[in-house]
Coordinates of C-alpha atoms and ligand atoms in Angstrom, one line a residue:
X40 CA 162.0 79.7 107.7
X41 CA 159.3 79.9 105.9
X42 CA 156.4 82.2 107.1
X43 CA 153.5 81.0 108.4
X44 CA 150.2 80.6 106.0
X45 CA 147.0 82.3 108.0
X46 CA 143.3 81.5 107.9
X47 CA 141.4 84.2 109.5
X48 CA 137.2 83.6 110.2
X49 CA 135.4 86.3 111.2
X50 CA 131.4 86.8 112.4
X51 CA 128.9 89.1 113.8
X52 CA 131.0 89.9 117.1
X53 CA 134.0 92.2 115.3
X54 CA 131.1 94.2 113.8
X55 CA 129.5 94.6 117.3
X56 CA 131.4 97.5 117.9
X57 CA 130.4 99.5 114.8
X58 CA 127.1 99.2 115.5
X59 CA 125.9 96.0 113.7
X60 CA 124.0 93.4 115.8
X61 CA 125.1 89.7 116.7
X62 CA 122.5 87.1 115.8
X63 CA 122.6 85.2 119.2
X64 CA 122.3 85.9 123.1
X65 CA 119.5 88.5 124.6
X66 CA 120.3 91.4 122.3
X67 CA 120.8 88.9 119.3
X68 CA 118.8 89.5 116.1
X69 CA 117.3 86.2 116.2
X70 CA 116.0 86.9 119.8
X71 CA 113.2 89.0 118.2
X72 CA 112.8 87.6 115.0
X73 CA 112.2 84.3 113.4
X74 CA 114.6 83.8 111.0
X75 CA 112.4 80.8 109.3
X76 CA 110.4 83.6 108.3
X77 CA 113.3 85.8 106.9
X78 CA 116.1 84.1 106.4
X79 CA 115.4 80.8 104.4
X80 CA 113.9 79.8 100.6
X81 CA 110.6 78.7 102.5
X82 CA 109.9 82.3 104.2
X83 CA 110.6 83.7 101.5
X84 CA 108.5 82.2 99.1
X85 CA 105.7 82.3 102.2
X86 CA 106.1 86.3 102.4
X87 CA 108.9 88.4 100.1
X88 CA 107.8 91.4 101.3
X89 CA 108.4 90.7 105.1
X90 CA 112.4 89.5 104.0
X91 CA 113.0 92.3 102.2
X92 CA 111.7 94.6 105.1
X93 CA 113.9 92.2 106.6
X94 CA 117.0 93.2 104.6
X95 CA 115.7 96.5 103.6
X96 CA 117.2 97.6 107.1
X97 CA 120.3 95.3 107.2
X98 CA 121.4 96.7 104.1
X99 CA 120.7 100.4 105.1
X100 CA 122.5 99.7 108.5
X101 CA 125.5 97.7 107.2
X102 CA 126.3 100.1 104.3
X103 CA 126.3 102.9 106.3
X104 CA 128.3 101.2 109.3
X105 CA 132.0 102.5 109.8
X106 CA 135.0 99.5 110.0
X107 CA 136.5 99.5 113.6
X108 CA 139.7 98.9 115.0
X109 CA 139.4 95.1 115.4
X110 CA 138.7 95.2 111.4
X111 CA 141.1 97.7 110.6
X112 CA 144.2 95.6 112.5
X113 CA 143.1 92.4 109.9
X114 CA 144.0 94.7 107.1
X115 CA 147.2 95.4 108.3
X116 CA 147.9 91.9 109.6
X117 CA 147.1 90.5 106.0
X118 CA 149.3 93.8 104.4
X119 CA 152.3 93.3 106.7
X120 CA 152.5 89.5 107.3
X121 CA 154.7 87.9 104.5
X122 CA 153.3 84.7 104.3
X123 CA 149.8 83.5 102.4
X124 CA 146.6 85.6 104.2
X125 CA 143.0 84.3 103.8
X126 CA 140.5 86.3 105.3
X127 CA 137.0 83.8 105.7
X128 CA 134.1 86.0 106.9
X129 CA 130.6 85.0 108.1
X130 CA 129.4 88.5 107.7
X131 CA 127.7 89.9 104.9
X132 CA 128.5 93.8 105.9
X133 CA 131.6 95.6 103.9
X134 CA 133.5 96.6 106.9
X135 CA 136.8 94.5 106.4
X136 CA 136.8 95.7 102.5
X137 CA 136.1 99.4 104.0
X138 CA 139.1 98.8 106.2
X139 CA 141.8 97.7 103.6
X140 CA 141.2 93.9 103.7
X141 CA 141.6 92.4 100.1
X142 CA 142.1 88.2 99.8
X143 CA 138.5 88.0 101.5
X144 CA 135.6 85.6 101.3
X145 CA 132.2 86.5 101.8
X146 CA 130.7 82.5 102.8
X147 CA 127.4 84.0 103.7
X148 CA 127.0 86.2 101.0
X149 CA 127.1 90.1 100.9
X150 CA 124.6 92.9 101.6
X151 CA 125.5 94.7 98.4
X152 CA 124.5 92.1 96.0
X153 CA 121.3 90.8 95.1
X154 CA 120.2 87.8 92.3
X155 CA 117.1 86.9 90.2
X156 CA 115.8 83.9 91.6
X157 CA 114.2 83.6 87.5
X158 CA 117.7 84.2 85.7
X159 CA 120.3 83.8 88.5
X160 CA 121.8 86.7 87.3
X161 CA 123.6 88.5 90.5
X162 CA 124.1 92.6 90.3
X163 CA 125.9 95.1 92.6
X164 CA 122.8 96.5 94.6
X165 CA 123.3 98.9 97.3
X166 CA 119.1 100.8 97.7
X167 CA 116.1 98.8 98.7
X168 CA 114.5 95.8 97.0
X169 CA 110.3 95.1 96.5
X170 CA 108.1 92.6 94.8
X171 CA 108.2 95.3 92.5
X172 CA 111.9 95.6 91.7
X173 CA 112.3 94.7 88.1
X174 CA 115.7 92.3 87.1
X175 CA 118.5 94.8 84.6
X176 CA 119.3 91.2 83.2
X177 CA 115.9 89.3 82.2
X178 CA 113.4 92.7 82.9
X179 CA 111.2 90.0 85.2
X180 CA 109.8 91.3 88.3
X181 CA 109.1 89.5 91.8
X182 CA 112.3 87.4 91.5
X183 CA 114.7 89.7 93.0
X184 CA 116.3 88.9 96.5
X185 CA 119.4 89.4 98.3
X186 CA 122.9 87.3 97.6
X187 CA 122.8 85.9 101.1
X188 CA 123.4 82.0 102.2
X189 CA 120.1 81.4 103.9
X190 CA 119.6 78.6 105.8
X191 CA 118.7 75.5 104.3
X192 CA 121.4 77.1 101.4
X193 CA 124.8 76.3 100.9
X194 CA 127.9 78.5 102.0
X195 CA 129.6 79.8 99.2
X196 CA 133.7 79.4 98.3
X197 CA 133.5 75.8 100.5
X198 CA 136.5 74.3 98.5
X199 CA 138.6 77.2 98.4
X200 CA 138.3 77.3 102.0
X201 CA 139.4 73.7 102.7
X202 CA 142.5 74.2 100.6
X203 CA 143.2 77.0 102.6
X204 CA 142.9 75.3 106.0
X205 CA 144.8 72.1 105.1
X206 CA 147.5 74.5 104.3
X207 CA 147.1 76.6 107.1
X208 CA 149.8 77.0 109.8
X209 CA 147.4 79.2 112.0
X210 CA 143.4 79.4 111.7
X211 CA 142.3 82.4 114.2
X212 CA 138.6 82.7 114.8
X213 CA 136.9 85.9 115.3
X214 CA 133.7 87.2 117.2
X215 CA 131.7 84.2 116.4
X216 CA 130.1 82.0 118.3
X217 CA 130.4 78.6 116.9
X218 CA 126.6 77.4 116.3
X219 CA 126.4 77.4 112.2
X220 CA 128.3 75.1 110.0
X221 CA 130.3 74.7 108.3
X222 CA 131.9 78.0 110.2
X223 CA 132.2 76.1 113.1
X224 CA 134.0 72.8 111.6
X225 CA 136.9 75.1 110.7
X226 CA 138.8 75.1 114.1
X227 CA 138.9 71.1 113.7
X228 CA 139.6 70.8 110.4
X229 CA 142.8 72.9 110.8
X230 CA 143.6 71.2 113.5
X231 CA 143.6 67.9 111.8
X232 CA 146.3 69.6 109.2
X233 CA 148.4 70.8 112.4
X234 CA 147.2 74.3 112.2
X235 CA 147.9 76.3 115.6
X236 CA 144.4 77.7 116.7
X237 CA 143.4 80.9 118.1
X238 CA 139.9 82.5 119.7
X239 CA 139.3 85.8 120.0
X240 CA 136.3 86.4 121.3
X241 CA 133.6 88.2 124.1
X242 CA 133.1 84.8 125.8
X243 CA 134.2 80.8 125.2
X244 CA 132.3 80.1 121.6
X245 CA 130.9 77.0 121.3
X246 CA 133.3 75.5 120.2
X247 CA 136.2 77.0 122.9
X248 CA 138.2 73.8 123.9
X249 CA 139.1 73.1 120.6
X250 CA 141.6 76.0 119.9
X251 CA 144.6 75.8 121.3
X252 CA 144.7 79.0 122.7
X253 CA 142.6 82.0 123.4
X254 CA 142.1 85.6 124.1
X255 CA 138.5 87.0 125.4
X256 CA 137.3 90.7 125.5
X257 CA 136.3 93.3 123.2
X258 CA 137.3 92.8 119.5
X259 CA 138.4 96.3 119.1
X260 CA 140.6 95.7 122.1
X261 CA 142.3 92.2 121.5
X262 CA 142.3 91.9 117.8
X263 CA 144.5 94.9 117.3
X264 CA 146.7 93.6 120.6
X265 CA 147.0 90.4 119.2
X266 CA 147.8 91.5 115.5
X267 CA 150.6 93.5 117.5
X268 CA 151.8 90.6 119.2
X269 CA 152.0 88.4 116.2
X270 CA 153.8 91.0 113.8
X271 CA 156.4 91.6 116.3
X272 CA 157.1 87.8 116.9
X273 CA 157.2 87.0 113.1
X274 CA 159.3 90.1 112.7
X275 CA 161.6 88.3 114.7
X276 CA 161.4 85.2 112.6
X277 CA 159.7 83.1 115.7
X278 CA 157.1 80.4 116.1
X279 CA 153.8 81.9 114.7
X280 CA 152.4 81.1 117.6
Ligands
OAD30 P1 126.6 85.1 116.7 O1 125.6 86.2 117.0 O2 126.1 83.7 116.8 O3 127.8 85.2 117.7 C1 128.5 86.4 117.9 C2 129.7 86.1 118.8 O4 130.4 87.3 118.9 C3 129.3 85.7 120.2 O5 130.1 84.6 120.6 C4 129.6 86.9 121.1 O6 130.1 86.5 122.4 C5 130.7 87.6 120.3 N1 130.8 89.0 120.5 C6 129.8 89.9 120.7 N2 130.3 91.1 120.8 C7 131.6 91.1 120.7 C8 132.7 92.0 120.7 N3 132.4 93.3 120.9 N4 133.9 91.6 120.5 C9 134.2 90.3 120.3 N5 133.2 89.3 120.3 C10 132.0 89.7 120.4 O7 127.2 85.4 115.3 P2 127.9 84.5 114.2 O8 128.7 83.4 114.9 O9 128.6 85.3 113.3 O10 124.1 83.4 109.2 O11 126.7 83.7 113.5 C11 126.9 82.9 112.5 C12 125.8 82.9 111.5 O12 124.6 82.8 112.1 C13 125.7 84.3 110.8 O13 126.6 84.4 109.7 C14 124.2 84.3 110.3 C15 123.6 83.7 111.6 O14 122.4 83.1 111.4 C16 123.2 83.6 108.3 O15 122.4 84.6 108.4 C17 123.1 82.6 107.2

């Protein structure tokens, strides 16, 4: 039999644990900040220097964040399973690279990457950004500002990711919470292609009684457990499910 194809989505919750905040809920970043004002075109344009404050600490804190067990047991789901892997994250940290991961798409951007809003050109950028910061490509300055999907922008990879869910076999969905699209049209449109679904996650996502099935508590406790589970059944050669 042929093994089954997996599309894995991940957000803020499997980074929880390594220190990285969720958006949403009383700790959530968007609790205490506005993200009109720094995380859309419009704020930006408004007030750079407030965004890159803004990201000026995101990137310090996600580059210096340590991958946890939940993102280390994706690595060696996607290593050990035989069949096709796609890993589908919402976050812009590096922790699922730091942990092994490879076949991964950032949808949301990445931290470590910034682009010149005058040439479009993107570069590897891991120190702070300023009004100041001049472009390596055009020499420009005041264009510079992160590689992240902001709101109002669109996700990147869109139709790679539909060709991977309509030939999916299981979509699991990981520490997110199931308010932004198109994240959280995934569940159904794997569904519609007879995809089994899975949630792990703190707490029923938005989105909960869609998946067909369902594990909640810590990421670092049932991801691992669950990437167990699985590798032992399709060791076996049984349902993927
Ligand atoms: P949210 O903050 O909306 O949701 C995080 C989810 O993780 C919630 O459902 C929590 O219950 C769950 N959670 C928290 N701690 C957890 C833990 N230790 N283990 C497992 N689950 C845990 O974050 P996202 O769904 O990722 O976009 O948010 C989606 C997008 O909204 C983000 O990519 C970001 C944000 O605005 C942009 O910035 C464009």
């Amino acid at each position: 039999m042929k093994p089954p194809s997996i599309v894995v989505l991940t957000g803020a919750g499997i980074s929880a644990e390594s220190g990285l905040g969720t958006f949403r809920g009383p700790d959530g970043l968007w609790n205490g900040i506005d993200y009109r004002e720094v995380s859309t075109p419009a704020g930006f344009a408004r007030n750079p220097a407030k965004v890159h404050e803004f990201y000026n600490m995101r990137r310090r804190n996600g580059l210096a964040a340590q991958a946890n067990a939940a993102h280390v047991a994706l690595a060696r789901l996607e290593q050990e399973h035989d069949g096709d892997f796609l890993l589908v994250t919402q976050n812009v940290d590096r922790l699922h690279e730091q942990a092994g991961s490879k076949r991964i798409l950032h949808m949301h951007g990445d931290l470590g990457r910034v682009r010149c809003t005058e040439c479009d050109a993107e570069h590897e950028w891991l120190t702070d950004l300023s009004t100041d910061t001049v472009c390596p490509s055009c020499g420009r300055s005041g264009g510079m500002r992160p590689a992240i999907v902001w709101f109002t922008e669109m996700p990147l990879y869109l139709n790679e990711i539909g060709t991977a869910l309509k030939n999916c076999d299981l979509f699991i969905s990981i520490g997110t919470s199931g308010n932004v699209s198109p994240a959280s049209y995934f569940v159904a449109e794997a569904k519609r292609h007879k995809a089994a679904t899975v949630e792990l996650n703190l707490e029923p996502s938005e989105g909960a009684t869609l998946f067909g099935d369902a594990r909640y508590g810590k990421a670092t406790e049932i991801v691992p457990a669950f990437v167990d589970e699985f590798l032992a059944k399709t060791a076996k050669g049984s349902a993927p499910t």
